[in-house]
PDB file of C-alpha atoms in Angstrom:
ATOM      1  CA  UNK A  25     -31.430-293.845-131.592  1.00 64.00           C
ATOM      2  CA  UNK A  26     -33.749-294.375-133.969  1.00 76.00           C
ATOM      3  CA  UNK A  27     -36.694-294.814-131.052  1.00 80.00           C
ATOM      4  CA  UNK A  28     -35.577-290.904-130.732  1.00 78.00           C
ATOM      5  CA  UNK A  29     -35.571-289.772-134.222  1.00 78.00           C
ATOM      6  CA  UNK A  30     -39.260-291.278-134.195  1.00 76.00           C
ATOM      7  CA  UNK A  31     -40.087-289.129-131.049  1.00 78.00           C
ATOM      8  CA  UNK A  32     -38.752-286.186-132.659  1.00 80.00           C
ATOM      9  CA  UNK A  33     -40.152-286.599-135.994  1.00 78.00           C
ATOM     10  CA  UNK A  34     -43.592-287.400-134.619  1.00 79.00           C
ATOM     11  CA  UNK A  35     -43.096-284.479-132.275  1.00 80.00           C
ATOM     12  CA  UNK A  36     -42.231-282.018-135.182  1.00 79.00           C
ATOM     13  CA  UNK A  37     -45.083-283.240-137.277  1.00 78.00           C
ATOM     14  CA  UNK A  38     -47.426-282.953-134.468  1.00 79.00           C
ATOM     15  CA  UNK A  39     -46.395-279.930-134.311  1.00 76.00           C
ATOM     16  CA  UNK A  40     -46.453-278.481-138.023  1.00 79.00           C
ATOM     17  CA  UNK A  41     -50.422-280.414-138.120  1.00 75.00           C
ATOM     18  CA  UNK A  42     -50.802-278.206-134.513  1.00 72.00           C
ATOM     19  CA  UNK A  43     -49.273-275.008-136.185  1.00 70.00           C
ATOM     20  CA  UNK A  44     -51.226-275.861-139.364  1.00 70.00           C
ATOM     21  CA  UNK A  45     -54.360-276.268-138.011  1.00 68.00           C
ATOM     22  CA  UNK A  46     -54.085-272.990-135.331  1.00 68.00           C
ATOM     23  CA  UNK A  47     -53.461-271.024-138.690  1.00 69.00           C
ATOM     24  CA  UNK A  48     -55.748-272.564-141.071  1.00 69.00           C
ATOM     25  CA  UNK A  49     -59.114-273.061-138.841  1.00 68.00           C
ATOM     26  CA  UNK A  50     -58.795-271.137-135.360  1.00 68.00           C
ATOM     27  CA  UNK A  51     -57.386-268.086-136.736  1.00 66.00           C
ATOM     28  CA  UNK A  52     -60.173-267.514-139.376  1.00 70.00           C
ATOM     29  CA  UNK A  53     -62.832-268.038-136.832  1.00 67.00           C
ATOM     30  CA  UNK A  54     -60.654-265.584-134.439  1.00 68.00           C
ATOM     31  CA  UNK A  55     -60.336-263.065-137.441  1.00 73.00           C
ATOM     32  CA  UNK A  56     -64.751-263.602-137.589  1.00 74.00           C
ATOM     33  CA  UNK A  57     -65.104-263.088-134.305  1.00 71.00           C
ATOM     34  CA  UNK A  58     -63.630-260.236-134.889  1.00 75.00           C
ATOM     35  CA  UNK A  59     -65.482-258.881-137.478  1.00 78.00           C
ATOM     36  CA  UNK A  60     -68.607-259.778-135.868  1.00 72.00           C
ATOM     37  CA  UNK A  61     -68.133-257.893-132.862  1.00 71.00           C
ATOM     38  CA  UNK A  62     -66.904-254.789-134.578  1.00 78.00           C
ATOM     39  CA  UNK A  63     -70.169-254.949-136.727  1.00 78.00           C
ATOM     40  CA  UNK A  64     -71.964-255.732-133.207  1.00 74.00           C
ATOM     41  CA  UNK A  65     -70.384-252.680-131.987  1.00 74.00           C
ATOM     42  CA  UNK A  66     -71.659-250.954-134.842  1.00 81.00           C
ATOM     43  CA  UNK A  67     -75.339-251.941-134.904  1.00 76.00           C
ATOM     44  CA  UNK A  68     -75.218-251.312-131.136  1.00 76.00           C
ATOM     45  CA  UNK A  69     -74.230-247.677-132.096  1.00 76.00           C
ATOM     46  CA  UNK A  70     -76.971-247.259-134.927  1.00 77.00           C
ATOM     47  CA  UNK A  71     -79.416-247.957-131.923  1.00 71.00           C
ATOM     48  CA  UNK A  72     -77.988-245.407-129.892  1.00 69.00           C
ATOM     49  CA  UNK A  73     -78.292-243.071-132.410  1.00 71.00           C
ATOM     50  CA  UNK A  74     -82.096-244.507-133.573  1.00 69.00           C
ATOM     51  CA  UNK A  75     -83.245-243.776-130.008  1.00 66.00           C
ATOM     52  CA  UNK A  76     -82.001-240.554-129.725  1.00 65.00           C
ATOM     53  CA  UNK A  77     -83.376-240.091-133.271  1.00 66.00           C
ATOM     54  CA  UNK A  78     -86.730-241.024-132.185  1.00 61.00           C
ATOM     55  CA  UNK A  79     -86.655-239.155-128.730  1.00 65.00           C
ATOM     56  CA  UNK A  80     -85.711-236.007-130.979  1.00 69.00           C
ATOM     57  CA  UNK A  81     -88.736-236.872-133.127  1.00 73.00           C
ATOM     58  CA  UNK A  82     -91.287-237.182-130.000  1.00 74.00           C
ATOM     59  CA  UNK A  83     -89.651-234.195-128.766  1.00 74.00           C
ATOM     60  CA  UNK A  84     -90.471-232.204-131.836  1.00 74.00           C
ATOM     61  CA  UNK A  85     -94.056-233.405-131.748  1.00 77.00           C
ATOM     62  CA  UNK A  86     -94.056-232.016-127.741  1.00 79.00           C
ATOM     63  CA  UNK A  87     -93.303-228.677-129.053  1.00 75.00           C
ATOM     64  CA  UNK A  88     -94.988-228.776-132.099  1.00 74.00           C
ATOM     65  CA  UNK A  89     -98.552-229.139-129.722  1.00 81.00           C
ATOM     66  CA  UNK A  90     -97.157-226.542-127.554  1.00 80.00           C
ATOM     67  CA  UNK A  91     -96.924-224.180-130.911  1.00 74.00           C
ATOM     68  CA  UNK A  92     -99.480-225.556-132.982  1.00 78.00           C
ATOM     69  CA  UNK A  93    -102.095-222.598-131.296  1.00 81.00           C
ATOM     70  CA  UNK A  94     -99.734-219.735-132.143  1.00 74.00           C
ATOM     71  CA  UNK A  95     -98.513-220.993-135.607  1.00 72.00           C
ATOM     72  CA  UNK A  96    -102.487-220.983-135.932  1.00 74.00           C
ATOM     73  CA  UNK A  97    -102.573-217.259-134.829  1.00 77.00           C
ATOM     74  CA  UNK A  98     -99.826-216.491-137.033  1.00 73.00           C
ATOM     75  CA  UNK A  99    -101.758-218.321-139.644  1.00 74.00           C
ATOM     76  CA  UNK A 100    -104.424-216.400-139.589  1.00 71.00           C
ATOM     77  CA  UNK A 101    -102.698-213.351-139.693  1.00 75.00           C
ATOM     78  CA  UNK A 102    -102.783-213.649-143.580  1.00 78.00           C
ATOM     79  CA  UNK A 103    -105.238-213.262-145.584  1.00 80.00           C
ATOM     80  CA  UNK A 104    -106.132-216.001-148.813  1.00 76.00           C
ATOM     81  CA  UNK A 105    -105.478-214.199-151.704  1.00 73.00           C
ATOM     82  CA  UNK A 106    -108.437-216.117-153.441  1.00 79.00           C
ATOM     83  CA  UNK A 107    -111.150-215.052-151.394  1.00 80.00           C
ATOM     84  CA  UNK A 108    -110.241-212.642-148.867  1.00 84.00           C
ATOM     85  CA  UNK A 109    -113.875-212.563-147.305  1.00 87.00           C
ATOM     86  CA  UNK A 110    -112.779-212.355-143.782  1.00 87.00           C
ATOM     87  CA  UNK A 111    -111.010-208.659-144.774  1.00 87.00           C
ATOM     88  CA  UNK A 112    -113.162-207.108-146.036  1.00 89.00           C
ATOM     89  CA  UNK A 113    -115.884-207.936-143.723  1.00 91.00           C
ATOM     90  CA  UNK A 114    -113.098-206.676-140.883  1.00 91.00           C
ATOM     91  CA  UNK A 115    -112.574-203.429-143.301  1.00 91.00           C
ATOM     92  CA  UNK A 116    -116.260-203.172-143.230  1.00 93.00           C
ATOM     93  CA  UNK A 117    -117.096-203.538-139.945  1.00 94.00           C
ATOM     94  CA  UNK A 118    -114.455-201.942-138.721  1.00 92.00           C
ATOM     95  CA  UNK A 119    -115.400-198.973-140.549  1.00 93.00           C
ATOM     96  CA  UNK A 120    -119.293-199.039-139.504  1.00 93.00           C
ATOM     97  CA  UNK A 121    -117.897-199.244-135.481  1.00 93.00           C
ATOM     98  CA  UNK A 122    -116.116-196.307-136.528  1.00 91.00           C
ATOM     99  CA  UNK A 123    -118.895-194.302-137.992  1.00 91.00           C
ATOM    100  CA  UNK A 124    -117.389-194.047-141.425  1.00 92.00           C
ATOM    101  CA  UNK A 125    -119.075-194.733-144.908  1.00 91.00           C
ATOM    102  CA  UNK A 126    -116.745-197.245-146.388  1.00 91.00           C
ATOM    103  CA  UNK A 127    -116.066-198.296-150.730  1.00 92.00           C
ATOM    104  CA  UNK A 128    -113.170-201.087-150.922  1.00 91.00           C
ATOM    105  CA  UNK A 129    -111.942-201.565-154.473  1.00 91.00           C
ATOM    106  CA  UNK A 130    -108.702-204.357-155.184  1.00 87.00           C
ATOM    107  CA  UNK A 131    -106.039-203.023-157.064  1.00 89.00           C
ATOM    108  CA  UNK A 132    -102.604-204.084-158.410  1.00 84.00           C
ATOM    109  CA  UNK A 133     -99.812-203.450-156.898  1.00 77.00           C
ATOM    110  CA  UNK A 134     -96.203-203.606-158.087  1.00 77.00           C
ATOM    111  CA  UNK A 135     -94.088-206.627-156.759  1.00 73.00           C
ATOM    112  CA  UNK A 136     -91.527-205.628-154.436  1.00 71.00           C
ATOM    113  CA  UNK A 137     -88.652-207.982-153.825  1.00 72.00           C
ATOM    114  CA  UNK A 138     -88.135-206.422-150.178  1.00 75.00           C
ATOM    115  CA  UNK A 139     -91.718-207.669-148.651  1.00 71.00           C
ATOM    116  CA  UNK A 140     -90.869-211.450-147.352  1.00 74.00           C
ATOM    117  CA  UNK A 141     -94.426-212.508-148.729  1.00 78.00           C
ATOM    118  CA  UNK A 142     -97.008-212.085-151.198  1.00 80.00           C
ATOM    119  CA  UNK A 143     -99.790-209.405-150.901  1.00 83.00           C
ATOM    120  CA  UNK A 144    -102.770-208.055-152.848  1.00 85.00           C
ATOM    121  CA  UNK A 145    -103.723-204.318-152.831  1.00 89.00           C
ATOM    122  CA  UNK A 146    -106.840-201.973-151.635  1.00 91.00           C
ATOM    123  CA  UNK A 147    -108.385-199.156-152.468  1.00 93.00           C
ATOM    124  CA  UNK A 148    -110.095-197.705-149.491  1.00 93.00           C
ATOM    125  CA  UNK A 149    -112.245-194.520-149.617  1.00 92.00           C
ATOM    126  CA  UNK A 150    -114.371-192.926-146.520  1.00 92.00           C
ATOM    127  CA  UNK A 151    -115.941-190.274-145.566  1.00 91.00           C
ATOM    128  CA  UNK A 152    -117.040-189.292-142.021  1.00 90.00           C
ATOM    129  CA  UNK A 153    -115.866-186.231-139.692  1.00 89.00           C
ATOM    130  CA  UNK A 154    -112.011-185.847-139.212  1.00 87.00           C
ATOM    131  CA  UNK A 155    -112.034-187.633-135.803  1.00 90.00           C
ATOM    132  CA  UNK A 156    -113.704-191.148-137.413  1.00 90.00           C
ATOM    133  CA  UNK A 157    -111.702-191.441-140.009  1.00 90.00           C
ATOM    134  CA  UNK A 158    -108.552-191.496-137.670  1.00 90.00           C
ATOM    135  CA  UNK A 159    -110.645-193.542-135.502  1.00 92.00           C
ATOM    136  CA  UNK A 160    -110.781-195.646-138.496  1.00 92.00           C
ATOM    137  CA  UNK A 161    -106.917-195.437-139.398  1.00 91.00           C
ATOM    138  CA  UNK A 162    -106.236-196.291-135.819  1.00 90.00           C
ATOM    139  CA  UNK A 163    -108.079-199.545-135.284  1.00 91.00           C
ATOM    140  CA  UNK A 164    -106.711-200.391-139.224  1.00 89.00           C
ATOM    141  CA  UNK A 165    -103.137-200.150-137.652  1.00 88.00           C
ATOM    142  CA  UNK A 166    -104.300-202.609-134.948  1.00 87.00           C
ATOM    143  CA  UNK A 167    -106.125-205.140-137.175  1.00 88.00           C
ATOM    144  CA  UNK A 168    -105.997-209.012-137.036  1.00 88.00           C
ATOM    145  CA  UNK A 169    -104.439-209.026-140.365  1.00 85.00           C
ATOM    146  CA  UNK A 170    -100.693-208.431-141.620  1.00 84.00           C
ATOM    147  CA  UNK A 171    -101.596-204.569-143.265  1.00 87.00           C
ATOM    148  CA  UNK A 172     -99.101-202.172-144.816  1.00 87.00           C
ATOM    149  CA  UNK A 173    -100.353-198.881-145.143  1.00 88.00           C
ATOM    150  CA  UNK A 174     -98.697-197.690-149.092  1.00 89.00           C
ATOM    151  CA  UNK A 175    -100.510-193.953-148.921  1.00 89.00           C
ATOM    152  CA  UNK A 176    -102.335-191.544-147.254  1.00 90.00           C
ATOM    153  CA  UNK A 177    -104.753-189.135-148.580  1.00 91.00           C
ATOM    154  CA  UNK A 178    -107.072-186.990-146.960  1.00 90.00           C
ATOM    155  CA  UNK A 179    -108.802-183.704-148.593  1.00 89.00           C
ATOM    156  CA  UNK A 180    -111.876-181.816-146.680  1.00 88.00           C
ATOM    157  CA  UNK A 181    -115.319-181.538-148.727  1.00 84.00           C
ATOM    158  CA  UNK A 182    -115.517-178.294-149.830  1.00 83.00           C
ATOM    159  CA  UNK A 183    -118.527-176.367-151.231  1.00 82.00           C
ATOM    160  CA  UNK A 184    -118.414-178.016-154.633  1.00 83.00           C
ATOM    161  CA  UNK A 185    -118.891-181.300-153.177  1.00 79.00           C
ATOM    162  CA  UNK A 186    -121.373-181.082-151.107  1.00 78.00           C
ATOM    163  CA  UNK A 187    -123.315-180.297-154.119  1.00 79.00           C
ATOM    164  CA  UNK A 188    -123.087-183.819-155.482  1.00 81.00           C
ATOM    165  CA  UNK A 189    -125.439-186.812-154.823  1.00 79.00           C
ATOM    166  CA  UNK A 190    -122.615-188.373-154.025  1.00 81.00           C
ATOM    167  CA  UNK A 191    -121.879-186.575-150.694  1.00 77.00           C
ATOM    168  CA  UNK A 192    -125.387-185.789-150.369  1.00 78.00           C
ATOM    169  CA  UNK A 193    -126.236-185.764-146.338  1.00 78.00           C
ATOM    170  CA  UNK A 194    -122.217-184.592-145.388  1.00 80.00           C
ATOM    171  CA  UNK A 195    -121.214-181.139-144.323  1.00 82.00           C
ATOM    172  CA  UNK A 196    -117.785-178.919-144.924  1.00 83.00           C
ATOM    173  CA  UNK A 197    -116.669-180.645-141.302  1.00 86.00           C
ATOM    174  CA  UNK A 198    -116.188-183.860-143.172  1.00 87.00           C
ATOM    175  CA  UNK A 199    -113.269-185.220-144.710  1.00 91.00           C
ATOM    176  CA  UNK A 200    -112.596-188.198-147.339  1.00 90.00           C
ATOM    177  CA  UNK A 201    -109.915-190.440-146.221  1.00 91.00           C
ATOM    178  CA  UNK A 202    -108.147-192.609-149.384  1.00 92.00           C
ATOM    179  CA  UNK A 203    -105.547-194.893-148.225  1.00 92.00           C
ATOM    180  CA  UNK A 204    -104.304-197.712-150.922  1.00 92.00           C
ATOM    181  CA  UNK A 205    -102.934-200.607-148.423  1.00 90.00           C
ATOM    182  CA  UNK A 206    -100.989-203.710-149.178  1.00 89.00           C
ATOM    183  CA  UNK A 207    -102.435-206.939-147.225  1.00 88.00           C
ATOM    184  CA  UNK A 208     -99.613-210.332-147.146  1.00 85.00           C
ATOM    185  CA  UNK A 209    -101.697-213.379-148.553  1.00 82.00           C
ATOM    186  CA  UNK A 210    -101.210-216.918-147.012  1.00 78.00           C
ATOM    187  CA  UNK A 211     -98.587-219.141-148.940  1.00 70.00           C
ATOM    188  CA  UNK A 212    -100.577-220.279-152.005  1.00 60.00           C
ATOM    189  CA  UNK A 213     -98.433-223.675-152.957  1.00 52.00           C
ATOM    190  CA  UNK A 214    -100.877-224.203-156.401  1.00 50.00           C
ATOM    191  CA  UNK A 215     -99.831-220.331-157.748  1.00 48.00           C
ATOM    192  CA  UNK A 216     -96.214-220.856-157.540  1.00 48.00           C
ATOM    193  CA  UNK A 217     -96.345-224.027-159.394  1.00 47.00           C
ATOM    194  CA  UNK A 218     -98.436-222.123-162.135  1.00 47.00           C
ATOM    195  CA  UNK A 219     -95.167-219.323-162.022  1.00 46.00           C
TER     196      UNK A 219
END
């Protein structure tokens, strides 16, 4: 009997030590493998998302070469409000092709909160027959440049006129054309950090 209370004690201690060490070593390094493949998992998903991240980005650049020409046009559909050379050289040529004596003058004009960009204002004055200076207003409509016509004016010479040096070398057929224009300016970044 006591042989068999041996075997059973040594069999319920081996046991307890088995139990013991199942709980106290395996099932921490279960409970980290664990862990480690859910953070596998995770990293696994991070570069799923990282590639399609980065295929996004090449794909932007694609169509960013495929736009960069008209984001250039549309660029240069604005004028720089600085030193709008390439305007009035338009404005002026424009108006010679047209057969129209041509005086540009800036002015101000007041902000509106309606126009989606920022502009600078024209005073334009010609004087040629009837037929040039809508020849003029026509190929204005049609320039390379984001224009808003603001007014209109157009009187005929008249006898008084003609008297002056001014409109020495026109006749009664003749008309002046004054229009005032607005003209959208290119995004100046260094103004609106002065406003």
């Amino acid at each position: 009997m006591v042989i068999k209370k041996k075997i059973i004690l040594i069999s319920v201690v081996s046991g307890i030590v088995g139990l013991a060490f199942i709980f106290l070593l395996i099932y921490p390094l279960f409970k980290k493998i664990i862990k480690n493949s859910q953070e596998i998992v995770e990293v696994r998903k991070e570069i799923v998302l990282s590639q399609g991240k980065a295929g996004g980005i090449s794909q932007i650049k694609k169509d960013f070469k495929k736009l960069k020409p008209d984001l250039e046009k549309i660029d240069s559909l604005f004028v720089n409000s600085e030193a709008p050379i390439g305007l009035i050289e338009f404005l002026e040529k424009t108006a010679a092709n047209s057969g129209v004596s041509i005086e540009i003058k800036p002015v101000s004009l007041k902000e509106s909160k309606e126009d989606p960009w920022d502009s600078i204002g024209f005073q334009i004055t010609t004087i040629s027959s009837s037929d040039n200076s809508l020849r003029f207003l026509e190929k204005l409509e049609t320039a390379p440049y984001l224009i808003k016509i603001q007014s209109v004016v157009i009187n005929k010479l008249g006898e008084q006129d003609l008297k002056s040096q001014r409109y020495e070398g026109y006749s009664l057929k003749d008309v002046i054309l004054n229009l005032k224009i607005k003209v959208f300016t290119k995004y100046n970044e260094e103004k609106k950090k002065i406003d």
